[in-house]
Amino acid sequence: MPSFRVQFQVSGLRPGHRPDEVLEVARAAVVAPLHCDDVRLDMPAGVPTVTVRFTIAGSHDADEDARARLHGAQITQQVSQVAVVSPPRVLRRRGGSWLPIPAL
């Protein structure tokens, strides 16, 4: 099963929401047929960045990349209900590297 991750920056919370909701919503947004491997918050250069790592059922690269893009957008859209987020960046695991999947 191929591994992917979606990353987006968080620049603020929507009114009435708590910081811990961001990761909760991100984890809950990963639904079947995906498998959520990890959700974390990092602070590169002081900017809150959420990373959601997930796996999807294998088929062929173009189909897997398209589904990963779709799921990455859906995860980010769900989180945007509680926080102000940047556009998502979707990456695919190849060997020991994470390679960006170009947006369409």
GROMACS .gro file of N, CA, C and O in nm:
model
  416
    1MET      N    1   0.085  -0.118   0.000
    1MET     CA    2   0.000   0.000   0.000
    1MET      C    3   0.089   0.124   0.000
    1MET      O    4   0.173   0.139   0.087
    2PRO      N    5   0.069   0.212  -0.096
    2PRO     CA    6   0.152   0.332  -0.104
    2PRO      C    7   0.120   0.431   0.008
    2PRO      O    8   0.006   0.445   0.051
    3SER      N    9   0.225   0.500   0.053
    3SER     CA   10   0.212   0.600   0.159
    3SER      C   11   0.215   0.740   0.100
    3SER      O   12   0.294   0.769   0.009
    4PHE      N   13   0.131   0.825   0.157
    4PHE     CA   14   0.123   0.965   0.117
    4PHE      C   15   0.117   1.051   0.241
    4PHE      O   16   0.089   1.003   0.350
    5ARG      N   17   0.141   1.178   0.223
    5ARG     CA   18   0.116   1.273   0.330
    5ARG      C   19   0.067   1.403   0.271
    5ARG      O   20   0.104   1.440   0.159
    6VAL      N   21  -0.019   1.468   0.345
    6VAL     CA   22  -0.066   1.600   0.308
    6VAL      C   23  -0.018   1.695   0.417
    6VAL      O   24  -0.023   1.661   0.536
    7GLN      N   25   0.031   1.810   0.376
    7GLN     CA   26   0.079   1.911   0.469
    7GLN      C   27   0.012   2.044   0.438
    7GLN      O   28  -0.011   2.078   0.322
    8PHE      N   29  -0.018   2.117   0.544
    8PHE     CA   30  -0.072   2.251   0.528
    8PHE      C   31  -0.037   2.333   0.652
    8PHE      O   32  -0.020   2.279   0.761
    9GLN      N   33  -0.025   2.462   0.631
    9GLN     CA   34   0.006   2.553   0.741
    9GLN      C   35  -0.123   2.602   0.804
    9GLN      O   36  -0.226   2.616   0.735
   10VAL      N   37  -0.117   2.629   0.932
   10VAL     CA   38  -0.232   2.683   1.006
   10VAL      C   39  -0.197   2.825   1.049
   10VAL      O   40  -0.099   2.845   1.121
   11SER      N   41  -0.276   2.921   1.004
   11SER     CA   42  -0.246   3.060   1.039
   11SER      C   43  -0.340   3.117   1.144
   11SER      O   44  -0.322   3.230   1.188
   12GLY      N   45  -0.439   3.040   1.187
   12GLY     CA   46  -0.529   3.086   1.292
   12GLY      C   47  -0.645   2.990   1.311
   12GLY      O   48  -0.665   2.899   1.231
   13LEU      N   49  -0.717   3.013   1.418
   13LEU     CA   50  -0.836   2.931   1.448
   13LEU      C   51  -0.962   3.007   1.408
   13LEU      O   52  -0.966   3.131   1.415
   14ARG      N   53  -1.063   2.936   1.369
   14ARG     CA   54  -1.193   2.996   1.344
   14ARG      C   55  -1.257   3.025   1.481
   14ARG      O   56  -1.228   2.956   1.580
   15PRO      N   57  -1.342   3.126   1.488
   15PRO     CA   58  -1.406   3.161   1.616
   15PRO      C   59  -1.477   3.041   1.679
   15PRO      O   60  -1.544   2.963   1.609
   16GLY      N   61  -1.457   3.025   1.810
   16GLY     CA   62  -1.524   2.921   1.885
   16GLY      C   63  -1.454   2.786   1.883
   16GLY      O   64  -1.508   2.688   1.934
   17HIS      N   65  -1.335   2.779   1.825
   17HIS     CA   66  -1.263   2.651   1.816
   17HIS      C   67  -1.135   2.656   1.898
   17HIS      O   68  -1.073   2.760   1.914
   18ARG      N   69  -1.096   2.537   1.948
   18ARG     CA   70  -0.976   2.522   2.032
   18ARG      C   71  -0.860   2.469   1.948
   18ARG      O   72  -0.882   2.396   1.850
   19PRO      N   73  -0.737   2.499   1.986
   19PRO     CA   74  -0.621   2.449   1.911
   19PRO      C   75  -0.618   2.297   1.897
   19PRO      O   76  -0.582   2.246   1.790
   20ASP      N   77  -0.658   2.223   2.001
   20ASP     CA   78  -0.652   2.077   1.993
   20ASP      C   79  -0.750   2.019   1.890
   20ASP      O   80  -0.734   1.905   1.845
   21GLU      N   81  -0.849   2.097   1.850
   21GLU     CA   82  -0.945   2.050   1.750
   21GLU      C   83  -0.881   2.030   1.613
   21GLU      O   84  -0.928   1.948   1.534
   22VAL      N   85  -0.775   2.105   1.584
   22VAL     CA   86  -0.712   2.096   1.452
   22VAL      C   87  -0.665   1.953   1.424
   22VAL      O   88  -0.699   1.894   1.321
   23LEU      N   89  -0.589   1.896   1.516
   23LEU     CA   90  -0.539   1.760   1.495
   23LEU      C   91  -0.651   1.657   1.505
   23LEU      O   92  -0.651   1.557   1.432
   24GLU      N   93  -0.748   1.681   1.594
   24GLU     CA   94  -0.862   1.590   1.606
   24GLU      C   95  -0.939   1.582   1.475
   24GLU      O   96  -0.973   1.473   1.427
   25VAL      N   97  -0.967   1.698   1.416
   25VAL     CA   98  -1.041   1.701   1.290
   25VAL      C   99  -0.958   1.640   1.177
   25VAL      O  100  -1.011   1.566   1.093
   26ALA      N  101  -0.828   1.669   1.176
   26ALA     CA  102  -0.742   1.612   1.072
   26ALA      C  103  -0.743   1.459   1.079
   26ALA      O  104  -0.756   1.393   0.976
   27ARG      N  105  -0.733   1.404   1.199
   27ARG     CA  106  -0.734   1.258   1.213
   27ARG      C  107  -0.871   1.201   1.173
   27ARG      O  108  -0.878   1.102   1.101
   28ALA      N  109  -0.978   1.265   1.216
   28ALA     CA  110  -1.113   1.217   1.184
   28ALA      C  111  -1.145   1.227   1.035
   28ALA      O  112  -1.229   1.154   0.984
   29ALA      N  113  -1.076   1.316   0.963
   29ALA     CA  114  -1.101   1.334   0.820
   29ALA      C  115  -1.044   1.220   0.736
   29ALA      O  116  -1.079   1.207   0.619
   30VAL      N  117  -0.958   1.140   0.793
   30VAL     CA  118  -0.901   1.026   0.721
   30VAL      C  119  -0.996   0.908   0.741
   30VAL      O  120  -0.996   0.843   0.844
   31VAL      N  121  -1.080   0.885   0.641
   31VAL     CA  122  -1.183   0.781   0.651
   31VAL      C  123  -1.157   0.671   0.549
   31VAL      O  124  -1.083   0.690   0.452
   32ALA      N  125  -1.219   0.556   0.573
   32ALA     CA  126  -1.204   0.442   0.482
   32ALA      C  127  -1.238   0.486   0.340
   32ALA      O  128  -1.329   0.568   0.322
   33PRO      N  129  -1.164   0.442   0.244
   33PRO     CA  130  -1.070   0.331   0.245
   33PRO      C  131  -0.927   0.370   0.283
   33PRO      O  132  -0.836   0.289   0.270
   34LEU      N  133  -0.905   0.491   0.330
   34LEU     CA  134  -0.771   0.531   0.373
   34LEU      C  135  -0.738   0.471   0.509
   34LEU      O  136  -0.827   0.438   0.586
   35HIS      N  137  -0.610   0.465   0.537
   35HIS     CA  138  -0.564   0.429   0.671
   35HIS      C  139  -0.477   0.543   0.720
   35HIS      O  140  -0.383   0.585   0.654
   36CYS      N  141  -0.511   0.597   0.837
   36CYS     CA  142  -0.435   0.706   0.896
   36CYS      C  143  -0.313   0.648   0.967
   36CYS      O  144  -0.326   0.571   1.061
   37ASP      N  145  -0.194   0.685   0.922
   37ASP     CA  146  -0.070   0.637   0.983
   37ASP      C  147  -0.021   0.730   1.093
   37ASP      O  148   0.034   0.684   1.192
   38ASP      N  149  -0.042   0.862   1.075
   38ASP     CA  150   0.009   0.957   1.173
   38ASP      C  151  -0.049   1.095   1.144
   38ASP      O  152  -0.076   1.130   1.029
   39VAL      N  153  -0.068   1.172   1.250
   39VAL     CA  154  -0.106   1.313   1.239
   39VAL      C  155  -0.019   1.388   1.337
   39VAL      O  156  -0.008   1.348   1.453
   40ARG      N  157   0.045   1.494   1.290
   40ARG     CA  158   0.131   1.568   1.382
   40ARG      C  159   0.134   1.716   1.346
   40ARG      O  160   0.101   1.756   1.235
   41LEU      N  161   0.179   1.793   1.444
   41LEU     CA  162   0.196   1.937   1.427
   41LEU      C  163   0.343   1.969   1.449
   41LEU      O  164   0.399   1.931   1.552
   42ASP      N  165   0.404   2.034   1.353
   42ASP     CA  166   0.543   2.079   1.363
   42ASP      C  167   0.544   2.231   1.351
   42ASP      O  168   0.446   2.292   1.306
   43MET      N  169   0.657   2.291   1.388
   43MET     CA  170   0.670   2.437   1.383
   43MET      C  171   0.796   2.478   1.305
   43MET      O  172   0.883   2.546   1.360
   44PRO      N  173   0.808   2.439   1.177
   44PRO     CA  174   0.926   2.482   1.102
   44PRO      C  175   0.926   2.634   1.086
   44PRO      O  176   0.824   2.692   1.048
   45ALA      N  177   1.036   2.695   1.122
   45ALA     CA  178   1.050   2.841   1.115
   45ALA      C  179   0.938   2.912   1.190
   45ALA      O  180   0.896   3.021   1.153
   46GLY      N  181   0.885   2.849   1.296
   46GLY     CA  182   0.782   2.911   1.378
   46GLY      C  183   0.643   2.911   1.318
   46GLY      O  184   0.554   2.976   1.370
   47VAL      N  185   0.623   2.839   1.207
   47VAL     CA  186   0.493   2.834   1.141
   47VAL      C  187   0.426   2.699   1.170
   47VAL      O  188   0.481   2.595   1.135
   48PRO      N  189   0.308   2.699   1.235
   48PRO     CA  190   0.241   2.571   1.262
   48PRO      C  191   0.206   2.499   1.131
   48PRO      O  192   0.139   2.555   1.044
   49THR      N  193   0.255   2.377   1.119
   49THR     CA  194   0.232   2.296   0.999
   49THR      C  195   0.181   2.159   1.041
   49THR      O  196   0.244   2.090   1.120
   50VAL      N  197   0.066   2.122   0.987
   50VAL     CA  198   0.005   1.992   1.014
   50VAL      C  199   0.047   1.896   0.903
   50VAL      O  200   0.042   1.930   0.785
   51THR      N  201   0.085   1.776   0.944
   51THR     CA  202   0.117   1.669   0.850
   51THR      C  203   0.027   1.550   0.883
   51THR      O  204   0.022   1.506   0.997
   52VAL      N  205  -0.045   1.503   0.782
   52VAL     CA  206  -0.130   1.384   0.796
   52VAL      C  207  -0.073   1.280   0.702
   52VAL      O  208  -0.067   1.301   0.580
   53ARG      N  209  -0.028   1.168   0.759
   53ARG     CA  210   0.029   1.060   0.678
   53ARG      C  211  -0.075   0.949   0.666
   53ARG      O  212  -0.136   0.909   0.765
   54PHE      N  213  -0.096   0.903   0.542
   54PHE     CA  214  -0.198   0.801   0.519
   54PHE      C  215  -0.155   0.705   0.410
   54PHE      O  216  -0.066   0.736   0.330
   55THR      N  217  -0.218   0.588   0.407
   55THR     CA  218  -0.196   0.491   0.300
   55THR      C  219  -0.328   0.466   0.229
   55THR      O  220  -0.436   0.482   0.287
   56ILE      N  221  -0.315   0.430   0.102
   56ILE     CA  222  -0.433   0.398   0.022
   56ILE      C  223  -0.408   0.264  -0.048
   56ILE      O  224  -0.294   0.219  -0.059
   57ALA      N  225  -0.513   0.202  -0.093
   57ALA     CA  226  -0.500   0.076  -0.165
   57ALA      C  227  -0.424   0.099  -0.295
   57ALA      O  228  -0.444   0.200  -0.364
   58GLY      N  229  -0.335   0.006  -0.326
   58GLY     CA  230  -0.253   0.019  -0.446
   58GLY      C  231  -0.329  -0.010  -0.573
   58GLY      O  232  -0.424  -0.088  -0.575
   59SER      N  233  -0.290   0.055  -0.680
   59SER     CA  234  -0.341   0.029  -0.814
   59SER      C  235  -0.226   0.061  -0.911
   59SER      O  236  -0.137  -0.019  -0.927
   60HIS      N  237  -0.226   0.180  -0.967
   60HIS     CA  238  -0.112   0.227  -1.048
   60HIS      C  239  -0.086   0.372  -1.009
   60HIS      O  240  -0.172   0.440  -0.953
   61ASP      N  241   0.035   0.418  -1.035
   61ASP     CA  242   0.080   0.548  -0.984
   61ASP      C  243  -0.015   0.664  -1.014
   61ASP      O  244  -0.047   0.743  -0.924
   62ALA      N  245  -0.062   0.676  -1.137
   62ALA     CA  246  -0.147   0.790  -1.173
   62ALA      C  247  -0.277   0.788  -1.093
   62ALA      O  248  -0.321   0.892  -1.043
   63ASP      N  249  -0.337   0.671  -1.079
   63ASP     CA  250  -0.461   0.660  -1.002
   63ASP      C  251  -0.436   0.687  -0.854
   63ASP      O  252  -0.511   0.760  -0.790
   64GLU      N  253  -0.330   0.630  -0.800
   64GLU     CA  254  -0.296   0.652  -0.659
   64GLU      C  255  -0.271   0.800  -0.632
   64GLU      O  256  -0.320   0.855  -0.532
   65ASP      N  257  -0.195   0.865  -0.720
   65ASP     CA  258  -0.167   1.008  -0.702
   65ASP      C  259  -0.294   1.091  -0.709
   65ASP      O  260  -0.313   1.184  -0.630
   66ALA      N  261  -0.383   1.058  -0.802
   66ALA     CA  262  -0.509   1.132  -0.815
   66ALA      C  263  -0.594   1.116  -0.689
   66ALA      O  264  -0.651   1.213  -0.639
   67ARG      N  265  -0.603   0.993  -0.637
   67ARG     CA  266  -0.680   0.971  -0.515
   67ARG      C  267  -0.615   1.041  -0.395
   67ARG      O  268  -0.685   1.097  -0.311
   68ALA      N  269  -0.483   1.040  -0.389
   68ALA     CA  270  -0.413   1.108  -0.279
   68ALA      C  271  -0.439   1.258  -0.284
   68ALA      O  272  -0.462   1.322  -0.181
   69ARG      N  273  -0.437   1.316  -0.405
   69ARG     CA  274  -0.468   1.459  -0.421
   69ARG      C  275  -0.609   1.489  -0.372
   69ARG      O  276  -0.632   1.585  -0.298
   70LEU      N  277  -0.704   1.405  -0.413
   70LEU     CA  278  -0.844   1.423  -0.374
   70LEU      C  279  -0.858   1.414  -0.222
   70LEU      O  280  -0.920   1.500  -0.159
   71HIS      N  281  -0.801   1.309  -0.162
   71HIS     CA  282  -0.812   1.292  -0.017
   71HIS      C  283  -0.739   1.403   0.057
   71HIS      O  284  -0.786   1.450   0.161
   72GLY      N  285  -0.625   1.447   0.005
   72GLY     CA  286  -0.553   1.559   0.067
   72GLY      C  287  -0.637   1.685   0.069
   72GLY      O  288  -0.642   1.756   0.170
   73ALA      N  289  -0.706   1.711  -0.041
   73ALA     CA  290  -0.794   1.829  -0.047
   73ALA      C  291  -0.911   1.813   0.050
   73ALA      O  292  -0.951   1.910   0.116
   74GLN      N  293  -0.966   1.693   0.060
   74GLN     CA  294  -1.079   1.671   0.151
   74GLN      C  295  -1.036   1.687   0.297
   74GLN      O  296  -1.109   1.746   0.377
   75ILE      N  297  -0.920   1.635   0.332
   75ILE     CA  298  -0.870   1.649   0.469
   75ILE      C  299  -0.851   1.796   0.502
   75ILE      O  300  -0.895   1.845   0.606
   76THR      N  301  -0.787   1.868   0.410
   76THR     CA  302  -0.763   2.011   0.432
   76THR      C  303  -0.894   2.088   0.442
   76THR      O  304  -0.909   2.178   0.526
   77GLN      N  305  -0.991   2.052   0.359
   77GLN     CA  306  -1.121   2.120   0.363
   77GLN      C  307  -1.188   2.099   0.498
   77GLN      O  308  -1.247   2.191   0.553
   78GLN      N  309  -1.181   1.978   0.551
   78GLN     CA  310  -1.241   1.950   0.682
   78GLN      C  311  -1.174   2.035   0.790
   78GLN      O  312  -1.242   2.093   0.874
   79VAL      N  313  -1.042   2.041   0.787
   79VAL     CA  314  -0.971   2.119   0.888
   79VAL      C  315  -1.001   2.268   0.872
   79VAL      O  316  -1.006   2.342   0.970
   80SER      N  317  -1.027   2.312   0.750
   80SER     CA  318  -1.056   2.454   0.728
   80SER      C  319  -1.187   2.498   0.795
   80SER      O  320  -1.214   2.617   0.805
   81GLN      N  321  -1.267   2.403   0.842
   81GLN     CA  322  -1.388   2.437   0.916
   81GLN      C  323  -1.355   2.489   1.056
   81GLN      O  324  -1.435   2.560   1.116
   82VAL      N  325  -1.238   2.451   1.110
   82VAL     CA  326  -1.200   2.493   1.245
   82VAL      C  327  -1.079   2.585   1.247
   82VAL      O  328  -1.052   2.649   1.348
   83ALA      N  329  -1.005   2.593   1.135
   83ALA     CA  330  -0.883   2.674   1.132
   83ALA      C  331  -0.863   2.734   0.993
   83ALA      O  332  -0.916   2.683   0.893
   84VAL      N  333  -0.786   2.840   0.989
   84VAL     CA  334  -0.747   2.901   0.862
   84VAL      C  335  -0.621   2.828   0.816
   84VAL      O  336  -0.521   2.825   0.888
   85VAL      N  337  -0.628   2.765   0.698
   85VAL     CA  338  -0.518   2.681   0.650
   85VAL      C  339  -0.473   2.723   0.511
   85VAL      O  340  -0.548   2.784   0.435
   86SER      N  341  -0.349   2.688   0.480
   86SER     CA  342  -0.294   2.712   0.347
   86SER      C  343  -0.342   2.602   0.252
   86SER      O  344  -0.394   2.499   0.296
   87PRO      N  345  -0.323   2.621   0.122
   87PRO     CA  346  -0.352   2.512   0.030
   87PRO      C  347  -0.266   2.390   0.066
   87PRO      O  348  -0.154   2.404   0.113
   88PRO      N  349  -0.319   2.270   0.042
   88PRO     CA  350  -0.245   2.150   0.080
   88PRO      C  351  -0.129   2.120  -0.014
   88PRO      O  352  -0.130   2.156  -0.132
   89ARG      N  353  -0.032   2.054   0.042
   89ARG     CA  354   0.081   2.001  -0.034
   89ARG      C  355   0.078   1.850  -0.013
   89ARG      O  356   0.082   1.803   0.100
   90VAL      N  357   0.067   1.773  -0.122
   90VAL     CA  358   0.057   1.628  -0.113
   90VAL      C  359   0.189   1.567  -0.161
   90VAL      O  360   0.241   1.605  -0.266
   91LEU      N  361   0.239   1.472  -0.083
   91LEU     CA  362   0.365   1.406  -0.115
   91LEU      C  363   0.348   1.255  -0.114
   91LEU      O  364   0.263   1.203  -0.041
   92ARG      N  365   0.430   1.188  -0.194
   92ARG     CA  366   0.426   1.042  -0.205
   92ARG      C  367   0.560   0.985  -0.158
   92ARG      O  368   0.665   1.039  -0.191
   93ARG      N  369   0.553   0.876  -0.086
   93ARG     CA  370   0.675   0.810  -0.037
   93ARG      C  371   0.731   0.723  -0.148
   93ARG      O  372   0.662   0.639  -0.204
   94ARG      N  373   0.859   0.746  -0.181
   94ARG     CA  374   0.932   0.665  -0.278
   94ARG      C  375   1.064   0.628  -0.213
   94ARG      O  376   1.149   0.715  -0.193
   95GLY      N  377   1.078   0.502  -0.176
   95GLY     CA  378   1.199   0.461  -0.106
   95GLY      C  379   1.209   0.538   0.025
   95GLY      O  380   1.117   0.538   0.105
   96GLY      N  381   1.318   0.608   0.046
   96GLY     CA  382   1.337   0.686   0.168
   96GLY      C  383   1.304   0.832   0.152
   96GLY      O  384   1.336   0.913   0.239
   97SER      N  385   1.239   0.871   0.042
   97SER     CA  386   1.212   1.013   0.015
   97SER      C  387   1.062   1.040   0.004
   97SER      O  388   0.985   0.952  -0.033
   98TRP      N  389   1.026   1.164   0.032
   98TRP     CA  390   0.890   1.213   0.010
   98TRP      C  391   0.895   1.306  -0.110
   98TRP      O  392   0.961   1.409  -0.107
   99LEU      N  393   0.824   1.270  -0.216
   99LEU     CA  394   0.825   1.348  -0.340
   99LEU      C  395   0.692   1.417  -0.360
   99LEU      O  396   0.586   1.355  -0.346
  100PRO      N  397   0.694   1.547  -0.393
  100PRO     CA  398   0.569   1.619  -0.414
  100PRO      C  399   0.492   1.566  -0.535
  100PRO      O  400   0.551   1.531  -0.636
  101ILE      N  401   0.361   1.562  -0.518
  101ILE     CA  402   0.273   1.529  -0.630
  101ILE      C  403   0.224   1.662  -0.685
  101ILE      O  404   0.163   1.741  -0.613
  102PRO      N  405   0.250   1.689  -0.811
  102PRO     CA  406   0.208   1.818  -0.867
  102PRO      C  407   0.057   1.837  -0.861
  102PRO      O  408  -0.019   1.743  -0.884
  103ALA      N  409   0.015   1.958  -0.829
  103ALA     CA  410  -0.127   1.992  -0.831
  103ALA      C  411  -0.173   1.998  -0.976
  103ALA      O  412  -0.094   2.022  -1.067
  104LEU      N  413  -0.301   1.972  -0.996
  104LEU     CA  414  -0.356   1.979  -1.132
  104LEU      C  415  -0.402   2.117  -1.164
  104LEU      O  416  -0.435   2.197  -1.088
   0.00000   0.00000   0.00000
